[in-house]
Coordinates of C-alpha atoms in Angstrom, one line a residue:
M1 CA -12.1 -2.2 12.3
R2 CA -11.2 1.4 13.2
V3 CA -8.9 2.7 10.4
L4 CA -6.9 5.9 10.1
L5 CA -6.3 6.5 6.4
L6 CA -3.5 8.9 5.1
G7 CA -3.7 10.2 1.6
A8 CA -7.5 9.9 1.3
T9 CA -7.7 12.6 -1.5
G10 CA -5.3 10.9 -3.9
S11 CA -6.1 8.5 -6.8
L12 CA -5.6 5.4 -4.8
G13 CA -6.4 6.8 -1.4
S14 CA -9.8 8.0 -2.4
R15 CA -10.6 4.5 -3.6
I16 CA -9.2 2.9 -0.5
L17 CA -11.5 5.2 1.5
S18 CA -14.4 4.1 -0.7
A19 CA -13.5 0.5 -0.2
L20 CA -13.2 0.8 3.6
I21 CA -16.6 2.4 3.7
K22 CA -18.1 -0.4 1.6
R23 CA -16.6 -3.1 3.8
G24 CA -18.0 -1.6 7.0
H25 CA -14.9 -0.2 8.6
T26 CA -15.0 2.9 10.8
V27 CA -12.9 5.3 8.9
S28 CA -11.0 8.5 10.0
V29 CA -8.9 10.4 7.4
F30 CA -5.7 12.2 8.0
V31 CA -5.3 15.0 5.4
R32 CA -3.5 18.2 4.9
N33 CA -6.4 19.9 3.2
P34 CA -9.9 18.7 4.1
S35 CA -11.4 20.8 1.4
K36 CA -10.1 18.3 -1.2
L37 CA -12.3 15.5 0.2
A38 CA -15.4 14.7 -1.9
P39 CA -18.4 16.6 -0.5
G40 CA -20.6 13.6 -0.3
V41 CA -18.2 11.5 1.9
H42 CA -18.0 13.7 5.0
D43 CA -21.1 12.1 6.6
Q44 CA -19.6 8.6 6.1
L45 CA -16.4 9.4 8.1
S46 CA -15.9 8.9 11.8
S47 CA -13.6 12.0 11.9
I48 CA -11.4 14.2 9.7
E49 CA -8.0 14.7 11.2
R50 CA -5.9 17.6 9.8
G51 CA -2.1 17.3 9.8
D52 CA 1.2 16.8 8.1
A53 CA 2.0 13.2 7.1
T54 CA 5.7 13.8 7.5
K55 CA 5.3 14.5 11.2
S56 CA 5.0 11.4 13.4
A57 CA 3.7 13.3 16.4
E58 CA 0.7 14.5 14.5
I59 CA 0.0 11.1 13.1
K60 CA 0.3 9.5 16.5
E61 CA -2.0 12.1 18.1
A62 CA -4.6 11.4 15.4
A63 CA -4.3 7.7 15.8
I64 CA -4.8 8.0 19.5
R65 CA -7.8 10.3 19.2
T66 CA -9.5 8.0 16.8
K67 CA -8.5 4.8 18.7
C68 CA -7.6 3.2 15.4
D69 CA -6.8 -0.4 15.1
A70 CA -4.9 0.1 11.8
I71 CA -3.2 2.8 9.7
V72 CA -3.3 2.7 5.9
N73 CA -0.8 5.0 4.2
S74 CA -1.4 6.0 0.5
A75 CA 0.1 9.5 0.9
G76 CA 3.3 10.3 -1.1
L77 CA 4.5 9.4 -4.5
A78 CA 7.9 7.9 -5.0
S79 CA 10.4 9.6 -7.3
I80 CA 10.8 7.7 -10.6
S81 CA 14.5 8.3 -11.1
P82 CA 17.5 7.3 -9.0
W83 CA 18.5 10.9 -8.5
G84 CA 15.0 12.3 -7.7
R85 CA 13.7 13.0 -4.3
S86 CA 10.1 12.9 -2.9
D87 CA 8.4 13.2 0.5
L88 CA 7.5 9.5 0.5
P89 CA 10.5 8.3 2.6
G90 CA 9.7 11.0 5.2
I91 CA 6.1 9.9 5.3
V92 CA 6.9 6.2 5.7
E93 CA 9.4 7.1 8.5
A94 CA 6.7 9.2 10.3
V95 CA 4.0 6.5 9.9
L96 CA 6.3 3.8 11.2
R97 CA 7.6 5.8 14.1
A98 CA 4.1 6.7 15.2
A99 CA 2.9 3.1 14.8
Q100 CA 5.9 1.8 16.8
E101 CA 5.2 4.1 19.7
I102 CA 1.5 3.2 19.8
G103 CA 2.2 -0.5 19.5
R104 CA 4.7 -0.3 22.3
E105 CA 2.3 1.7 24.5
R106 CA -0.6 -0.7 23.8
G107 CA 1.4 -3.8 24.3
H108 CA 0.5 -5.3 20.9
P109 CA 1.3 -4.6 17.3
L110 CA -0.6 -1.9 15.4
R111 CA -1.7 -3.0 11.9
V112 CA -0.2 -0.9 9.1
W113 CA -0.5 -1.1 5.3
L114 CA 2.0 0.7 3.2
L115 CA 2.3 1.1 -0.6
A116 CA 5.4 0.5 -2.7
G117 CA 5.8 -0.8 -6.3
Q118 CA 6.3 -4.1 -8.2
G119 CA 10.0 -3.5 -8.5
L120 CA 10.4 -4.4 -4.8
L121 CA 9.3 -8.0 -5.5
D122 CA 11.8 -10.8 -5.7
I123 CA 12.4 -12.8 -8.9
P124 CA 11.7 -16.5 -8.3
T125 CA 14.8 -18.7 -8.1
Q126 CA 17.1 -15.7 -8.3
K127 CA 18.8 -13.5 -5.7
Y128 CA 17.5 -10.4 -7.4
R129 CA 14.5 -8.1 -7.3
L130 CA 12.8 -6.6 -10.3
V131 CA 14.3 -3.2 -9.4
D132 CA 17.8 -4.6 -9.8
Y133 CA 17.2 -4.9 -13.5
I134 CA 15.3 -1.6 -14.1
H135 CA 16.4 1.1 -11.7
L136 CA 13.2 3.0 -11.3
F137 CA 11.3 4.1 -8.1
P138 CA 14.4 3.4 -5.9
E139 CA 12.7 5.0 -2.9
H140 CA 10.5 1.9 -2.6
S141 CA 13.6 0.1 -1.5
L142 CA 13.9 2.6 1.3
T143 CA 10.4 1.7 2.4
W144 CA 11.4 -2.0 2.5
S145 CA 14.5 -1.2 4.6
K146 CA 12.5 0.8 7.0
V147 CA 9.8 -1.8 7.7
Q148 CA 12.4 -4.5 8.1
A149 CA 14.0 -2.4 10.9
V150 CA 10.8 -2.1 12.8
P151 CA 10.4 -4.4 15.9
R152 CA 7.6 -6.9 15.0
E153 CA 6.1 -6.7 18.5
T154 CA 5.2 -3.1 17.8
V155 CA 3.9 -3.0 14.1
A156 CA 2.2 -5.7 12.0
W157 CA 3.0 -4.2 8.6
S158 CA 2.3 -5.2 5.0
V159 CA 3.6 -3.6 1.8
L160 CA 1.4 -3.7 -1.3
C161 CA 3.6 -3.8 -4.4
P162 CA 1.5 -3.4 -7.5
G163 CA 2.5 -2.6 -11.1
V164 CA 0.8 0.1 -13.0
M165 CA -2.6 0.9 -11.6
K166 CA -5.4 2.5 -13.6
P167 CA -8.9 3.7 -12.5
L168 CA -11.8 1.4 -13.3
S169 CA -14.2 4.3 -13.1
P170 CA -14.6 7.7 -11.4
V171 CA -14.6 7.4 -7.6
T172 CA -17.9 6.5 -6.0
Y173 CA -18.8 6.2 -2.3
P174 CA -19.1 3.3 -1.5
L175 CA -16.9 1.5 -4.0
A176 CA -18.5 0.2 -7.2
D177 CA -19.8 -3.4 -7.1
T178 CA -17.6 -4.3 -10.1
A179 CA -14.4 -3.7 -8.0
S180 CA -13.3 -6.6 -5.9
A181 CA -10.3 -8.2 -4.4
E182 CA -11.5 -11.4 -6.1
N183 CA -10.4 -10.0 -9.4
L184 CA -6.7 -10.3 -8.2
L185 CA -4.2 -13.0 -8.0
I186 CA -2.1 -12.3 -4.9
S187 CA 1.2 -13.7 -3.7
A188 CA 3.8 -12.9 -1.1
R189 CA 7.3 -11.8 -2.0
V190 CA 7.2 -12.6 -5.7
P191 CA 4.9 -11.6 -8.6
P192 CA 2.0 -14.0 -9.1
E193 CA 2.4 -16.3 -12.1
W194 CA 5.9 -15.0 -12.9
S195 CA 7.4 -16.9 -15.8
L196 CA 11.1 -17.9 -16.0
K197 CA 11.1 -18.8 -19.7
F198 CA 13.9 -16.4 -20.8
L199 CA 16.2 -16.8 -17.9
G200 CA 18.3 -19.3 -19.8
V201 CA 19.2 -16.8 -22.5
P202 CA 22.9 -15.8 -22.0
V203 CA 23.7 -12.3 -20.7
I204 CA 20.3 -10.7 -21.5
G205 CA 18.0 -13.4 -20.2
G206 CA 17.1 -11.6 -17.0
Y207 CA 16.2 -8.4 -18.9
L208 CA 14.1 -10.3 -21.5
N209 CA 12.3 -12.1 -18.8
L210 CA 11.4 -8.9 -17.1
L211 CA 10.5 -6.8 -20.1
S212 CA 8.3 -9.5 -21.7
Q213 CA 6.0 -9.6 -18.6
L214 CA 5.7 -6.2 -17.0
L215 CA 2.8 -5.0 -19.2
G216 CA 0.8 -8.0 -18.0
Y217 CA 0.8 -6.9 -14.4
G218 CA -1.4 -3.8 -14.7
T219 CA -4.2 -3.7 -12.1
T220 CA -7.0 -1.3 -11.2
L221 CA -6.9 1.1 -8.4
E222 CA -10.3 -0.1 -7.2
D223 CA -9.3 -3.8 -7.0
N224 CA -6.2 -3.0 -5.0
A225 CA -8.2 -0.7 -2.7
D226 CA -10.8 -3.5 -2.0
F227 CA -8.0 -6.0 -1.3
I228 CA -6.6 -3.8 1.5
A229 CA -10.1 -3.2 2.9
C230 CA -11.0 -6.9 2.8
D231 CA -7.7 -7.8 4.4
L232 CA -8.4 -5.6 7.3
L233 CA -11.4 -7.6 8.1
E234 CA -9.2 -10.6 8.9
A235 CA -8.1 -11.3 12.4
D236 CA -5.1 -13.2 11.3
S237 CA -4.0 -11.8 7.9
P238 CA -1.7 -14.0 5.8
W239 CA 0.0 -10.9 4.5
V240 CA 1.5 -9.6 7.8
Y241 CA 5.2 -9.0 7.5
Q242 CA 5.1 -9.5 3.7
K243 CA 5.6 -7.6 0.5
V244 CA 2.6 -8.4 -1.6
G245 CA 2.4 -8.8 -5.4
V246 CA -0.8 -8.6 -7.4
K247 CA -2.0 -9.4 -10.9
E248 CA -5.4 -9.2 -12.6
R249 CA -7.1 -12.6 -13.0
K250 CA -7.7 -13.6 -16.6
K251 CA -11.4 -13.2 -17.5

């Protein structure tokens, strides 16, 4: 698949780039500063597109030039606090606007992967999300609102919602063999293997249930990167129009 990757110089983006190369995709990167790309990776790219990820016109032009089948956005970091602001909402808005226009012009949806956080996931059997208990990274809720407003005939979106991600190793090109989507449990809408054991505790049950489990949902940057790269090999992905939760498999 021809993929346009935004945020290729970041911690996750550099590993998504590595995974896309490993899985045989034709990759173009959209970056503000090409000098931040690893020197050894240039020859493995179809093209390097320079631009501002908050400007939909520049993203659209790059996507058209590269004839991409999919856009993956890992650019932008959400503000942790409710009163903080980041450039992530603007980036998501720009990506979705560009993708909508391309999908409408092509007559079929453009595949798009976006990144949010675990707080966006629903709690099984409840009408709440994790973020409703711990009010962190509220901008991810804006991402969810934006994708839900997009006409489905124009954009085939998915939103990855991991917990804390850590590097498995320094970035390599292609991705290290130890990194694999097979290391992950994956589910739509809710966290994989989420327990409800404390929900019956009066008043504080919801908080206890959340706090007792969050630390168990750490994953590696590399495994998440490989998951996205593998999914883009699928003609009919089961994760289209889904927020996606992940958890490391027990070894």
